[in-house]
PDB file of C-alpha atoms and ligand atoms in Angstrom:
ATOM      1  CA  UNK U   1     -42.153 -14.128  29.811  1.00  0.00           C
ATOM      2  CA  UNK U   2     -41.131 -15.360  33.368  1.00  0.00           C
ATOM      3  CA  UNK U   3     -41.988 -18.753  34.117  1.00  0.00           C
ATOM      4  CA  UNK U   4     -43.720 -20.314  36.930  1.00  0.00           C
ATOM      5  CA  UNK U   5     -42.715 -21.046  40.060  1.00  0.00           C
ATOM      6  CA  UNK U   6     -44.657 -24.235  40.034  1.00  0.00           C
ATOM      7  CA  UNK U   7     -46.747 -26.976  37.832  1.00  0.00           C
ATOM      8  CA  UNK U   8     -49.255 -29.249  38.369  1.00  0.00           C
ATOM      9  CA  UNK U   9     -47.609 -32.595  37.287  1.00  0.00           C
ATOM     10  CA  UNK U  10     -47.986 -35.931  37.276  1.00  0.00           C
ATOM     11  CA  UNK U  11     -50.338 -36.129  39.879  1.00  0.00           C
ATOM     12  CA  UNK U  12     -48.298 -33.619  42.284  1.00  0.00           C
ATOM     13  CA  UNK U  13     -47.701 -29.756  42.789  1.00  0.00           C
ATOM     14  CA  UNK U  14     -44.184 -29.311  41.934  1.00  0.00           C
ATOM     15  CA  UNK U  15     -41.528 -27.003  41.045  1.00  0.00           C
ATOM     16  CA  UNK U  16     -41.807 -25.843  37.731  1.00  0.00           C
ATOM     17  CA  UNK U  17     -38.092 -27.128  36.491  1.00  0.00           C
ATOM     18  CA  UNK U  18     -39.095 -30.176  37.972  1.00  0.00           C
ATOM     19  CA  UNK U  19     -41.825 -30.934  35.119  1.00  0.00           C
ATOM     20  CA  UNK U  20     -40.176 -31.697  32.673  1.00  0.00           C
ATOM     21  CA  UNK U  21     -40.887 -34.416  29.252  1.00  0.00           C
ATOM     22  CA  UNK U  22     -38.286 -36.330  27.026  1.00  0.00           C
ATOM     23  CA  UNK U  23     -38.244 -35.423  23.331  1.00  0.00           C
ATOM     24  CA  UNK U  24     -40.254 -38.529  22.333  1.00  0.00           C
ATOM     25  CA  UNK U  25     -43.312 -38.074  24.465  1.00  0.00           C
ATOM     26  CA  UNK U  26     -46.328 -38.580  22.182  1.00  0.00           C
ATOM     27  CA  UNK U  27     -48.013 -35.415  22.194  1.00  0.00           C
ATOM     28  CA  UNK U  28     -44.817 -33.440  21.889  1.00  0.00           C
ATOM     29  CA  UNK U  29     -43.450 -35.543  18.167  1.00  0.00           C
ATOM     30  CA  UNK U  30     -47.517 -35.868  17.023  1.00  0.00           C
ATOM     31  CA  UNK U  31     -50.020 -33.176  18.151  1.00  0.00           C
ATOM     32  CA  UNK U  32     -51.579 -35.566  20.318  1.00  0.00           C
ATOM     33  CA  UNK U  33     -52.834 -32.783  23.373  1.00  0.00           C
ATOM     34  CA  UNK U  34     -55.799 -30.894  24.413  1.00  0.00           C
ATOM     35  CA  UNK U  35     -55.038 -27.683  26.026  1.00  0.00           C
ATOM     36  CA  UNK U  36     -56.890 -25.349  27.866  1.00  0.00           C
ATOM     37  CA  UNK U  37     -56.708 -21.257  28.592  1.00  0.00           C
ATOM     38  CA  UNK U  38     -58.386 -19.598  31.659  1.00  0.00           C
ATOM     39  CA  UNK U  39     -57.942 -16.175  33.490  1.00  0.00           C
ATOM     40  CA  UNK U  40     -57.697 -14.918  36.564  1.00  0.00           C
ATOM     41  CA  UNK U  41     -58.305 -11.594  37.654  1.00  0.00           C
ATOM     42  CA  UNK U  42     -57.110  -9.386  40.294  1.00  0.00           C
ATOM     43  CA  UNK U  43     -59.605  -8.256  42.387  1.00  0.00           C
ATOM     44  CA  UNK U  44     -57.487  -4.909  44.272  1.00  0.00           C
ATOM     45  CA  UNK U  45     -59.805  -4.002  46.364  1.00  0.00           C
ATOM     46  CA  UNK U  46     -61.058  -7.007  47.369  1.00  0.00           C
ATOM     47  CA  UNK U  47     -57.451  -8.725  47.261  1.00  0.00           C
ATOM     48  CA  UNK U  48     -58.316 -11.651  45.693  1.00  0.00           C
ATOM     49  CA  UNK U  49     -57.818 -13.632  42.735  1.00  0.00           C
ATOM     50  CA  UNK U  50     -61.278 -14.747  40.857  1.00  0.00           C
ATOM     51  CA  UNK U  51     -61.350 -17.660  38.062  1.00  0.00           C
ATOM     52  CA  UNK U  52     -63.833 -16.707  34.963  1.00  0.00           C
ATOM     53  CA  UNK U  53     -66.081 -19.830  34.507  1.00  0.00           C
ATOM     54  CA  UNK U  54     -63.593 -22.390  35.778  1.00  0.00           C
ATOM     55  CA  UNK U  55     -66.287 -25.333  35.890  1.00  0.00           C
ATOM     56  CA  UNK U  56     -67.196 -24.088  32.112  1.00  0.00           C
ATOM     57  CA  UNK U  57     -62.833 -25.027  30.804  1.00  0.00           C
ATOM     58  CA  UNK U  58     -62.679 -27.993  32.451  1.00  0.00           C
ATOM     59  CA  UNK U  59     -65.608 -29.514  31.122  1.00  0.00           C
ATOM     60  CA  UNK U  60     -64.257 -28.492  27.669  1.00  0.00           C
ATOM     61  CA  UNK U  61     -60.704 -30.553  28.866  1.00  0.00           C
ATOM     62  CA  UNK U  62     -62.105 -32.479  29.235  1.00  0.00           C
ATOM     63  CA  UNK U  63     -64.193 -33.266  25.876  1.00  0.00           C
ATOM     64  CA  UNK U  64     -61.496 -32.332  24.159  1.00  0.00           C
ATOM     65  CA  UNK U  65     -59.432 -35.122  25.530  1.00  0.00           C
ATOM     66  CA  UNK U  66     -62.502 -37.617  25.290  1.00  0.00           C
ATOM     67  CA  UNK U  67     -61.824 -36.063  21.543  1.00  0.00           C
ATOM     68  CA  UNK U  68     -58.614 -37.594  21.889  1.00  0.00           C
ATOM     69  CA  UNK U  69     -59.835 -40.741  23.313  1.00  0.00           C
ATOM     70  CA  UNK U  70     -58.363 -40.283  26.557  1.00  0.00           C
ATOM     71  CA  UNK U  71     -59.269 -42.194  29.267  1.00  0.00           C
ATOM     72  CA  UNK U  72     -58.254 -40.064  32.428  1.00  0.00           C
ATOM     73  CA  UNK U  73     -60.729 -40.210  35.689  1.00  0.00           C
ATOM     74  CA  UNK U  74     -60.140 -36.363  36.135  1.00  0.00           C
ATOM     75  CA  UNK U  75     -63.378 -34.296  37.089  1.00  0.00           C
ATOM     76  CA  UNK U  76     -63.767 -30.985  36.021  1.00  0.00           C
ATOM     77  CA  UNK U  77     -64.560 -29.982  39.928  1.00  0.00           C
ATOM     78  CA  UNK U  78     -61.112 -32.446  40.767  1.00  0.00           C
ATOM     79  CA  UNK U  79     -59.076 -30.052  38.333  1.00  0.00           C
ATOM     80  CA  UNK U  80     -60.801 -26.979  39.464  1.00  0.00           C
ATOM     81  CA  UNK U  81     -59.814 -27.600  43.215  1.00  0.00           C
ATOM     82  CA  UNK U  82     -56.076 -28.491  41.761  1.00  0.00           C
ATOM     83  CA  UNK U  83     -56.023 -24.866  40.203  1.00  0.00           C
ATOM     84  CA  UNK U  84     -57.063 -23.508  43.359  1.00  0.00           C
ATOM     85  CA  UNK U  85     -54.550 -25.164  45.538  1.00  0.00           C
ATOM     86  CA  UNK U  86     -51.545 -24.469  42.525  1.00  0.00           C
ATOM     87  CA  UNK U  87     -52.565 -20.693  42.347  1.00  0.00           C
ATOM     88  CA  UNK U  88     -52.155 -20.442  45.819  1.00  0.00           C
ATOM     89  CA  UNK U  89     -49.164 -21.840  46.141  1.00  0.00           C
ATOM     90  CA  UNK U  90     -48.146 -19.722  43.241  1.00  0.00           C
ATOM     91  CA  UNK U  91     -49.416 -17.007  45.473  1.00  0.00           C
ATOM     92  CA  UNK U  92     -50.223 -14.748  42.326  1.00  0.00           C
ATOM     93  CA  UNK U  93     -51.979 -11.483  42.809  1.00  0.00           C
ATOM     94  CA  UNK U  94     -52.488  -9.903  39.755  1.00  0.00           C
ATOM     95  CA  UNK U  95     -54.213 -11.231  36.517  1.00  0.00           C
ATOM     96  CA  UNK U  96     -53.408 -14.479  35.130  1.00  0.00           C
ATOM     97  CA  UNK U  97     -53.515 -17.214  32.385  1.00  0.00           C
ATOM     98  CA  UNK U  98     -54.081 -20.914  33.292  1.00  0.00           C
ATOM     99  CA  UNK U  99     -52.700 -23.582  30.794  1.00  0.00           C
ATOM    100  CA  UNK U 100     -54.315 -26.826  31.104  1.00  0.00           C
ATOM    101  CA  UNK U 101     -52.551 -29.367  29.434  1.00  0.00           C
ATOM    102  CA  UNK U 102     -53.801 -33.233  28.711  1.00  0.00           C
ATOM    103  CA  UNK U 103     -51.209 -35.360  26.432  1.00  0.00           C
ATOM    104  CA  UNK U 104     -50.228 -39.047  25.360  1.00  0.00           C
ATOM    105  CA  UNK U 105     -46.838 -38.975  27.266  1.00  0.00           C
ATOM    106  CA  UNK U 106     -46.016 -42.215  26.683  1.00  0.00           C
ATOM    107  CA  UNK U 107     -42.152 -41.693  25.044  1.00  0.00           C
ATOM    108  CA  UNK U 108     -42.530 -44.384  21.962  1.00  0.00           C
ATOM    109  CA  UNK U 109     -42.350 -44.123  18.290  1.00  0.00           C
ATOM    110  CA  UNK U 110     -46.255 -44.502  16.492  1.00  0.00           C
ATOM    111  CA  UNK U 111     -49.025 -42.242  15.977  1.00  0.00           C
ATOM    112  CA  UNK U 112     -52.150 -43.555  17.078  1.00  0.00           C
ATOM    113  CA  UNK U 113     -54.789 -42.190  19.915  1.00  0.00           C
ATOM    114  CA  UNK U 114     -55.421 -45.332  21.628  1.00  0.00           C
ATOM    115  CA  UNK U 115     -53.443 -47.656  24.719  1.00  0.00           C
ATOM    116  CA  UNK U 116     -51.275 -44.418  24.711  1.00  0.00           C
ATOM    117  CA  UNK U 117     -50.815 -42.801  28.932  1.00  0.00           C
ATOM    118  CA  UNK U 118     -53.163 -39.043  29.410  1.00  0.00           C
ATOM    119  CA  UNK U 119     -51.206 -36.958  31.317  1.00  0.00           C
ATOM    120  CA  UNK U 120     -52.330 -33.574  32.515  1.00  0.00           C
ATOM    121  CA  UNK U 121     -50.338 -30.704  33.612  1.00  0.00           C
ATOM    122  CA  UNK U 122     -51.442 -27.375  35.045  1.00  0.00           C
ATOM    123  CA  UNK U 123     -49.497 -24.077  34.988  1.00  0.00           C
ATOM    124  CA  UNK U 124     -50.292 -20.312  35.989  1.00  0.00           C
ATOM    125  CA  UNK U 125     -48.406 -17.468  34.665  1.00  0.00           C
ATOM    126  CA  UNK U 126     -49.121 -13.281  34.763  1.00  0.00           C
ATOM    127  CA  UNK U 127     -50.967 -12.603  31.965  1.00  0.00           C
ATOM    128  CA  UNK U 128     -51.918  -9.047  30.406  1.00  0.00           C
ATOM    129  CA  UNK U 129     -53.200  -7.728  27.553  1.00  0.00           C
ATOM    130  CA  UNK U 130     -53.233 -10.634  24.347  1.00  0.00           C
ATOM    131  CA  UNK U 131     -54.565  -8.254  21.144  1.00  0.00           C
ATOM    132  CA  UNK U 132     -52.652  -4.750  21.898  1.00  0.00           C
ATOM    133  CA  UNK U 133     -54.903  -2.872  20.069  1.00  0.00           C
ATOM    134  CA  UNK U 134     -58.263  -4.507  21.700  1.00  0.00           C
ATOM    135  CA  UNK U 135     -60.561  -1.378  20.942  1.00  0.00           C
ATOM    136  CA  UNK U 136     -59.377  -1.311  17.715  1.00  0.00           C
ATOM    137  CA  UNK U 137     -57.933  -3.880  15.461  1.00  0.00           C
ATOM    138  CA  UNK U 138     -57.184  -4.156  12.437  1.00  0.00           C
ATOM    139  CA  UNK U 139     -57.473  -7.531  11.031  1.00  0.00           C
ATOM    140  CA  UNK U 140     -57.224  -9.387   7.332  1.00  0.00           C
ATOM    141  CA  UNK U 141     -58.559 -12.640   6.255  1.00  0.00           C
ATOM    142  CA  UNK U 142     -56.685 -14.773   6.345  1.00  0.00           C
ATOM    143  CA  UNK U 143     -55.650 -16.710   3.207  1.00  0.00           C
ATOM    144  CA  UNK U 144     -55.565 -20.280   5.745  1.00  0.00           C
ATOM    145  CA  UNK U 145     -58.577 -22.693   5.743  1.00  0.00           C
ATOM    146  CA  UNK U 146     -59.918 -22.811   9.411  1.00  0.00           C
ATOM    147  CA  UNK U 147     -59.602 -27.030  10.067  1.00  0.00           C
ATOM    148  CA  UNK U 148     -62.663 -28.562   9.140  1.00  0.00           C
ATOM    149  CA  UNK U 149     -64.402 -31.387  11.884  1.00  0.00           C
ATOM    150  CA  UNK U 150     -63.614 -34.023   9.157  1.00  0.00           C
ATOM    151  CA  UNK U 151     -59.970 -33.368   9.396  1.00  0.00           C
ATOM    152  CA  UNK U 152     -59.149 -32.066  12.763  1.00  0.00           C
ATOM    153  CA  UNK U 153     -62.176 -30.851  14.736  1.00  0.00           C
ATOM    154  CA  UNK U 154     -62.063 -27.348  15.561  1.00  0.00           C
ATOM    155  CA  UNK U 155     -64.661 -28.297  18.634  1.00  0.00           C
ATOM    156  CA  UNK U 156     -61.688 -29.547  20.561  1.00  0.00           C
ATOM    157  CA  UNK U 157     -58.454 -27.681  22.488  1.00  0.00           C
ATOM    158  CA  UNK U 158     -56.744 -29.912  20.256  1.00  0.00           C
ATOM    159  CA  UNK U 159     -52.837 -29.243  20.556  1.00  0.00           C
ATOM    160  CA  UNK U 160     -51.861 -30.434  17.260  1.00  0.00           C
ATOM    161  CA  UNK U 161     -54.488 -27.980  14.781  1.00  0.00           C
ATOM    162  CA  UNK U 162     -53.146 -25.161  16.746  1.00  0.00           C
ATOM    163  CA  UNK U 163     -49.633 -25.414  13.925  1.00  0.00           C
ATOM    164  CA  UNK U 164     -53.185 -23.805  11.751  1.00  0.00           C
ATOM    165  CA  UNK U 165     -53.701 -20.925  13.936  1.00  0.00           C
ATOM    166  CA  UNK U 166     -50.409 -20.228  13.918  1.00  0.00           C
ATOM    167  CA  UNK U 167     -49.538 -20.164  10.106  1.00  0.00           C
ATOM    168  CA  UNK U 168     -52.815 -17.621  10.002  1.00  0.00           C
ATOM    169  CA  UNK U 169     -51.382 -15.587  13.343  1.00  0.00           C
ATOM    170  CA  UNK U 170     -48.026 -15.217  11.706  1.00  0.00           C
ATOM    171  CA  UNK U 171     -48.896 -14.466   8.477  1.00  0.00           C
ATOM    172  CA  UNK U 172     -51.728 -11.556   9.494  1.00  0.00           C
ATOM    173  CA  UNK U 173     -48.869 -10.398  12.052  1.00  0.00           C
ATOM    174  CA  UNK U 174     -46.443 -10.543   9.792  1.00  0.00           C
ATOM    175  CA  UNK U 175     -48.497  -8.638   7.016  1.00  0.00           C
ATOM    176  CA  UNK U 176     -48.849  -5.890  10.338  1.00  0.00           C
ATOM    177  CA  UNK U 177     -53.038  -7.111  10.967  1.00  0.00           C
ATOM    178  CA  UNK U 178     -53.331  -7.134  14.448  1.00  0.00           C
ATOM    179  CA  UNK U 179     -55.630 -10.699  14.144  1.00  0.00           C
ATOM    180  CA  UNK U 180     -57.314 -12.468  11.288  1.00  0.00           C
ATOM    181  CA  UNK U 181     -60.230 -13.732  10.610  1.00  0.00           C
ATOM    182  CA  UNK U 182     -60.296 -17.558   9.111  1.00  0.00           C
ATOM    183  CA  UNK U 183     -62.704 -18.451   6.676  1.00  0.00           C
ATOM    184  CA  UNK U 184     -63.651 -22.491   6.708  1.00  0.00           C
ATOM    185  CA  UNK U 185     -63.635 -24.597   4.033  1.00  0.00           C
ATOM    186  CA  UNK U 186     -66.965 -23.853   2.655  1.00  0.00           C
ATOM    187  CA  UNK U 187     -66.568 -20.131   2.148  1.00  0.00           C
ATOM    188  CA  UNK U 188     -68.090 -18.722   5.465  1.00  0.00           C
ATOM    189  CA  UNK U 189     -66.486 -17.283   8.248  1.00  0.00           C
ATOM    190  CA  UNK U 190     -65.315 -19.139  11.697  1.00  0.00           C
ATOM    191  CA  UNK U 191     -63.144 -17.599  13.989  1.00  0.00           C
ATOM    192  CA  UNK U 192     -60.432 -15.128  14.785  1.00  0.00           C
ATOM    193  CA  UNK U 193     -56.831 -17.324  15.033  1.00  0.00           C
ATOM    194  CA  UNK U 194     -57.853 -17.882  18.688  1.00  0.00           C
ATOM    195  CA  UNK U 195     -61.562 -16.213  19.045  1.00  0.00           C
ATOM    196  CA  UNK U 196     -64.605 -16.511  18.044  1.00  0.00           C
ATOM    197  CA  UNK U 197     -66.268 -13.405  16.046  1.00  0.00           C
ATOM    198  CA  UNK U 198     -69.548 -11.398  16.665  1.00  0.00           C
ATOM    199  CA  UNK U 199     -70.896  -9.110  14.588  1.00  0.00           C
ATOM    200  CA  UNK U 200     -73.230  -6.206  14.397  1.00  0.00           C
ATOM    201  CA  UNK U 201     -75.511  -5.519  11.396  1.00  0.00           C
ATOM    202  CA  UNK U 202     -79.469  -4.165  11.235  1.00  0.00           C
ATOM    203  CA  UNK U 203     -79.081  -4.274  14.782  1.00  0.00           C
ATOM    204  CA  UNK U 204     -78.704  -7.941  15.024  1.00  0.00           C
ATOM    205  CA  UNK U 205     -75.916  -9.519  16.777  1.00  0.00           C
ATOM    206  CA  UNK U 206     -74.785 -12.392  14.808  1.00  0.00           C
ATOM    207  CA  UNK U 207     -72.360 -14.866  15.589  1.00  0.00           C
ATOM    208  CA  UNK U 208     -71.199 -18.308  13.035  1.00  0.00           C
ATOM    209  CA  UNK U 209     -72.375 -21.377  14.295  1.00  0.00           C
ATOM    210  CA  UNK U 210     -71.345 -24.246  15.990  1.00  0.00           C
ATOM    211  CA  UNK U 211     -71.141 -26.260  13.180  1.00  0.00           C
ATOM    212  CA  UNK U 212     -69.754 -24.148  10.978  1.00  0.00           C
ATOM    213  CA  UNK U 213     -65.835 -25.438  12.659  1.00  0.00           C
ATOM    214  CA  UNK U 214     -65.057 -22.897  15.443  1.00  0.00           C
ATOM    215  CA  UNK U 215     -64.277 -23.574  18.964  1.00  0.00           C
ATOM    216  CA  UNK U 216     -67.186 -23.814  21.483  1.00  0.00           C
ATOM    217  CA  UNK U 217     -65.619 -20.494  23.278  1.00  0.00           C
ATOM    218  CA  UNK U 218     -66.534 -19.748  26.979  1.00  0.00           C
ATOM    219  CA  UNK U 219     -66.664 -16.044  26.820  1.00  0.00           C
ATOM    220  CA  UNK U 220     -68.751 -16.640  23.084  1.00  0.00           C
ATOM    221  CA  UNK U 221     -71.152 -18.194  25.252  1.00  0.00           C
ATOM    222  CA  UNK U 222     -70.981 -15.073  27.483  1.00  0.00           C
ATOM    223  CA  UNK U 223     -71.470 -12.774  25.334  1.00  0.00           C
ATOM    224  CA  UNK U 224     -74.660 -14.908  23.109  1.00  0.00           C
ATOM    225  CA  UNK U 225     -76.467 -14.831  27.090  1.00  0.00           C
ATOM    226  CA  UNK U 226     -75.294 -10.970  28.301  1.00  0.00           C
ATOM    227  CA  UNK U 227     -76.150  -9.339  24.764  1.00  0.00           C
ATOM    228  CA  UNK U 228     -79.820 -10.687  25.465  1.00  0.00           C
ATOM    229  CA  UNK U 229     -79.433 -10.697  29.120  1.00  0.00           C
ATOM    230  CA  UNK U 230     -78.171  -7.211  29.249  1.00  0.00           C
ATOM    231  CA  UNK U 231     -78.560  -5.415  26.058  1.00  0.00           C
ATOM    232  CA  UNK U 232     -81.994  -7.164  24.670  1.00  0.00           C
ATOM    233  CA  UNK U 233     -80.360  -8.018  21.879  1.00  0.00           C
ATOM    234  CA  UNK U 234     -81.864 -10.610  18.713  1.00  0.00           C
ATOM    235  CA  UNK U 235     -78.392 -13.095  18.693  1.00  0.00           C
ATOM    236  CA  UNK U 236     -78.516 -15.593  15.658  1.00  0.00           C
ATOM    237  CA  UNK U 237     -76.376 -17.983  15.463  1.00  0.00           C
ATOM    238  CA  UNK U 238     -75.944 -18.158  11.754  1.00  0.00           C
ATOM    239  CA  UNK U 239     -73.419 -18.396   8.223  1.00  0.00           C
ATOM    240  CA  UNK U 240     -71.859 -15.717   7.252  1.00  0.00           C
ATOM    241  CA  UNK U 241     -70.471 -14.300   3.936  1.00  0.00           C
ATOM    242  CA  UNK U 242     -67.117 -12.326   3.911  1.00  0.00           C
ATOM    243  CA  UNK U 243     -68.743  -9.613   2.535  1.00  0.00           C
ATOM    244  CA  UNK U 244     -71.148  -9.279   5.048  1.00  0.00           C
ATOM    245  CA  UNK U 245     -68.312  -8.949   7.212  1.00  0.00           C
ATOM    246  CA  UNK U 246     -67.217  -5.552   5.388  1.00  0.00           C
ATOM    247  CA  UNK U 247     -70.200  -3.816   5.514  1.00  0.00           C
ATOM    248  CA  UNK U 248     -71.168  -4.664   9.122  1.00  0.00           C
ATOM    249  CA  UNK U 249     -72.008  -1.854  11.730  1.00  0.00           C
ATOM    250  CA  UNK U 250     -69.679  -3.463  14.859  1.00  0.00           C
ATOM    251  CA  UNK U 251     -67.536  -6.483  14.306  1.00  0.00           C
ATOM    252  CA  UNK U 252     -65.866  -8.082  17.941  1.00  0.00           C
ATOM    253  CA  UNK U 253     -63.549 -10.931  18.593  1.00  0.00           C
ATOM    254  CA  UNK U 254     -64.121 -13.125  21.586  1.00  0.00           C
ATOM    255  CA  UNK U 255     -61.318 -15.218  23.625  1.00  0.00           C
ATOM    256  CA  UNK U 256     -60.349 -15.597  26.612  1.00  0.00           C
ATOM    257  CA  UNK U 257     -56.753 -13.824  26.382  1.00  0.00           C
ATOM    258  CA  UNK U 258     -58.621 -11.283  23.814  1.00  0.00           C
ATOM    259  CA  UNK U 259     -61.863 -11.065  25.815  1.00  0.00           C
ATOM    260  CA  UNK U 260     -63.580  -8.677  23.643  1.00  0.00           C
ATOM    261  CA  UNK U 261     -61.992  -6.972  21.154  1.00  0.00           C
ATOM    262  CA  UNK U 262     -62.691  -4.570  19.214  1.00  0.00           C
ATOM    263  CA  UNK U 263     -62.110  -4.361  15.318  1.00  0.00           C
ATOM    264  CA  UNK U 264     -62.716  -1.720  13.617  1.00  0.00           C
ATOM    265  CA  UNK U 265     -60.730  -2.247   9.996  1.00  0.00           C
ATOM    266  CA  UNK U 266     -60.415  -5.221   7.952  1.00  0.00           C
ATOM    267  CA  UNK U 267     -58.092  -5.403   4.446  1.00  0.00           C
ATOM    268  CA  UNK U 268     -58.256  -1.278   4.637  1.00  0.00           C
ATOM    269  CA  UNK U 269     -61.863  -1.146   5.070  1.00  0.00           C
ATOM    270  CA  UNK U 270     -63.696   0.913   8.182  1.00  0.00           C
ATOM    271  CA  UNK U 271     -66.021  -1.190  10.372  1.00  0.00           C
ATOM    272  CA  UNK U 272     -69.026   1.076  10.859  1.00  0.00           C
ATOM    273  CA  UNK U 273     -67.978   4.588  11.960  1.00  0.00           C
ATOM    274  CA  UNK U 274     -63.766   3.351  12.073  1.00  0.00           C
ATOM    275  CA  UNK U 275     -64.244   3.777  15.765  1.00  0.00           C
ATOM    276  CA  UNK U 276     -65.933   1.586  18.015  1.00  0.00           C
ATOM    277  CA  UNK U 277     -69.102   0.514  18.417  1.00  0.00           C
ATOM    278  CA  UNK U 278     -72.121   0.732  21.673  1.00  0.00           C
ATOM    279  CA  UNK U 279     -72.367  -2.436  21.528  1.00  0.00           C
ATOM    280  CA  UNK U 280     -69.007  -3.606  21.395  1.00  0.00           C
ATOM    281  CA  UNK U 281     -68.015  -0.758  24.743  1.00  0.00           C
ATOM    282  CA  UNK U 282     -71.042  -2.015  26.609  1.00  0.00           C
ATOM    283  CA  UNK U 283     -70.238  -5.723  26.337  1.00  0.00           C
ATOM    284  CA  UNK U 284     -66.534  -5.082  27.234  1.00  0.00           C
ATOM    285  CA  UNK U 285     -67.475  -2.539  30.121  1.00  0.00           C
ATOM    286  CA  UNK U 286     -70.408  -5.248  31.585  1.00  0.00           C
ATOM    287  CA  UNK U 287     -67.755  -8.102  31.174  1.00  0.00           C
ATOM    288  CA  UNK U 288     -64.698  -6.561  32.809  1.00  0.00           C
ATOM    289  CA  UNK U 289     -67.417  -5.973  35.548  1.00  0.00           C
ATOM    290  CA  UNK U 290     -67.850  -9.315  35.792  1.00  0.00           C
ATOM    291  CA  UNK U 291     -64.822 -11.231  35.716  1.00  0.00           C
ATOM    292  CA  UNK U 292     -63.226  -8.855  38.451  1.00  0.00           C
ATOM    293  CA  UNK U 293     -66.553 -10.096  40.821  1.00  0.00           C
ATOM    294  CA  UNK U 294     -67.663  -6.185  40.616  1.00  0.00           C
ATOM    295  CA  UNK U 295     -71.713  -7.379  39.531  1.00  0.00           C
ATOM    296  CA  UNK U 296     -73.624  -9.377  42.017  1.00  0.00           C
ATOM    297  CA  UNK U 297     -75.699 -10.879  39.220  1.00  0.00           C
ATOM    298  CA  UNK U 298     -72.888 -13.170  37.892  1.00  0.00           C
ATOM    299  CA  UNK U 299     -70.807 -14.477  40.387  1.00  0.00           C
ATOM    300  CA  UNK U 300     -71.701 -17.290  39.572  1.00  0.00           C
ATOM    301  CA  UNK U 301     -69.607 -17.350  36.999  1.00  0.00           C
ATOM    302  CA  UNK U 302     -66.414 -16.423  38.632  1.00  0.00           C
ATOM    303  CA  UNK U 303     -64.507 -18.302  42.045  1.00  0.00           C
ATOM    304  CA  UNK U 304     -62.344 -16.891  44.923  1.00  0.00           C
ATOM    305  CA  UNK U 305     -59.011 -18.376  44.791  1.00  0.00           C
ATOM    306  CA  UNK U 306     -57.708 -16.972  48.032  1.00  0.00           C
ATOM    307  CA  UNK U 307     -60.923 -18.795  50.302  1.00  0.00           C
ATOM    308  CA  UNK U 308     -60.065 -21.921  52.386  1.00  0.00           C
ATOM    309  CA  UNK U 309     -62.888 -23.216  50.505  1.00  0.00           C
ATOM    310  CA  UNK U 310     -63.516 -22.980  47.045  1.00  0.00           C
ATOM    311  CA  UNK U 311     -66.567 -22.053  46.648  1.00  0.00           C
ATOM    312  CA  UNK U 312     -68.065 -19.228  44.680  1.00  0.00           C
ATOM    313  CA  UNK U 313     -68.385 -15.755  46.297  1.00  0.00           C
ATOM    314  CA  UNK U 314     -72.307 -14.490  46.635  1.00  0.00           C
TER     315      UNK U 314
HETATM  316  N1  PMP C 401     -61.297 -20.244  19.162  1.00  0.00           N
HETATM  317  C1  PMP C 401     -60.404 -20.405  19.336  1.00  0.00           C
HETATM  318  C2  PMP C 401     -59.767 -20.952  18.456  1.00  0.00           C
HETATM  319  C3  PMP C 401     -59.589 -20.277  20.629  1.00  0.00           C
HETATM  320  O1  PMP C 401     -58.000 -20.932  20.366  1.00  0.00           O
HETATM  321  C4  PMP C 401     -60.464 -19.953  21.244  1.00  0.00           C
HETATM  322  C5  PMP C 401     -59.374 -19.477  22.803  1.00  0.00           C
HETATM  323  N2  PMP C 401     -59.348 -21.023  23.732  1.00  0.00           N
HETATM  324  C6  PMP C 401     -61.445 -18.674  21.380  1.00  0.00           C
HETATM  325  C7  PMP C 401     -62.201 -19.351  19.789  1.00  0.00           C
HETATM  326  C8  PMP C 401     -62.293 -18.425  22.538  1.00  0.00           C
HETATM  327  O2  PMP C 401     -62.779 -19.541  23.594  1.00  0.00           O
HETATM  328  P1  PMP C 401     -62.864 -19.675  24.739  1.00  0.00           P
HETATM  329  O3  PMP C 401     -63.783 -17.904  24.759  1.00  0.00           O
HETATM  330  O4  PMP C 401     -63.266 -20.473  25.487  1.00  0.00           O
HETATM  331  O5  PMP C 401     -61.638 -18.931  25.914  1.00  0.00           O
END
C-alpha cells in the first residue's frame, strides 16, 4: 500500500512522515483507541470525489470514543470539515478510504481509560475492493466467537476488539475461504469479520439485531432503508440461527470496505442457486449509483470533496 502524503495529526495537517507516536503510547500497548472507516468514491464524469455518509460515520466514531471515556471536544461536522481539507490537500482523484483514529496518546505504563489524553488522527489512502470475490464469496463459520457487550462492546469500533476480527479473518483466509461469519456467545449469528450480514429467507430480508453483539453498521442502516424503500421488502432485525443460513435463499455482507458482498457458498454448501441472487444484485446496483452521486434521491448521503464549501451536492 502506498503511504499517504499528509495526515491530520495533533490538530494540524502535516506531512505523513511527521505523524509519529512513541512505542510507549497507551493505545499501542493496550488497544485503547477507536477508529472509523469512510469511503470516498470517484465520479469520473463529474470529476468529483464523494464521501459516503461522513456525518453518520463521525457520529459513530465519537460514540466509540465515549465508550472509551474520551473527553475530546470535536463534533462530527468539525471532523467532516477536517477530512475535506485533508482530501483536498492530498488531491486524491480515485476511490479511497479515510481512516480516523481516536487514541489514548499518553506515553505511560498503566491500564485505564480515564485521565488520559485523547488525540485524533486522520489519513486517506487509495482503496479498491476489500473482498476480492465480492460477487460470489465462499465463507465459513468461524470457530471464534464475537466479543460480548459485557466484555468488549462490539457496537463501537474499538481498536483492541479488532484482535478478535484478526483471529477470525486469518483463520478464514488460511482455510481457503474469502471471509467468515461469526457467532456470538449465545450461538446466534452476529456478523462477518468486519461486515454486517443479511439473509433472504421466505421473501423476508433478515439481519441480526443490534443487541446480538454487532457493530451498528452505516452500510447496514443504508441497506435496511433501501430494501424497504426501493425494493418494498419486509426487513426483520432478529436473531439468526446457524442452520438457517445454510438453508437461506440469499446471503450478503455489508460494510464500508466490503460494500455489498454476495455470499454464494457457506462451508461448502451452496446458498440458494449458488449464484448471486436478485435482491443482492439489485441492492448492489442501487448502492453503487448512490455512492457515486448518480441517484438524485440520495444526495443527502454524500458529500462532494472538491467544492469550495463543504455542502452536500443537490
Ligand atoms: N462489523 C464490523 C466488525 C466492522 O468492522 C464493520 C466495518 N466498519 C462493519 C460491521 C460494517 O460497518 P459499516 O457499514 O459502518 O462500515
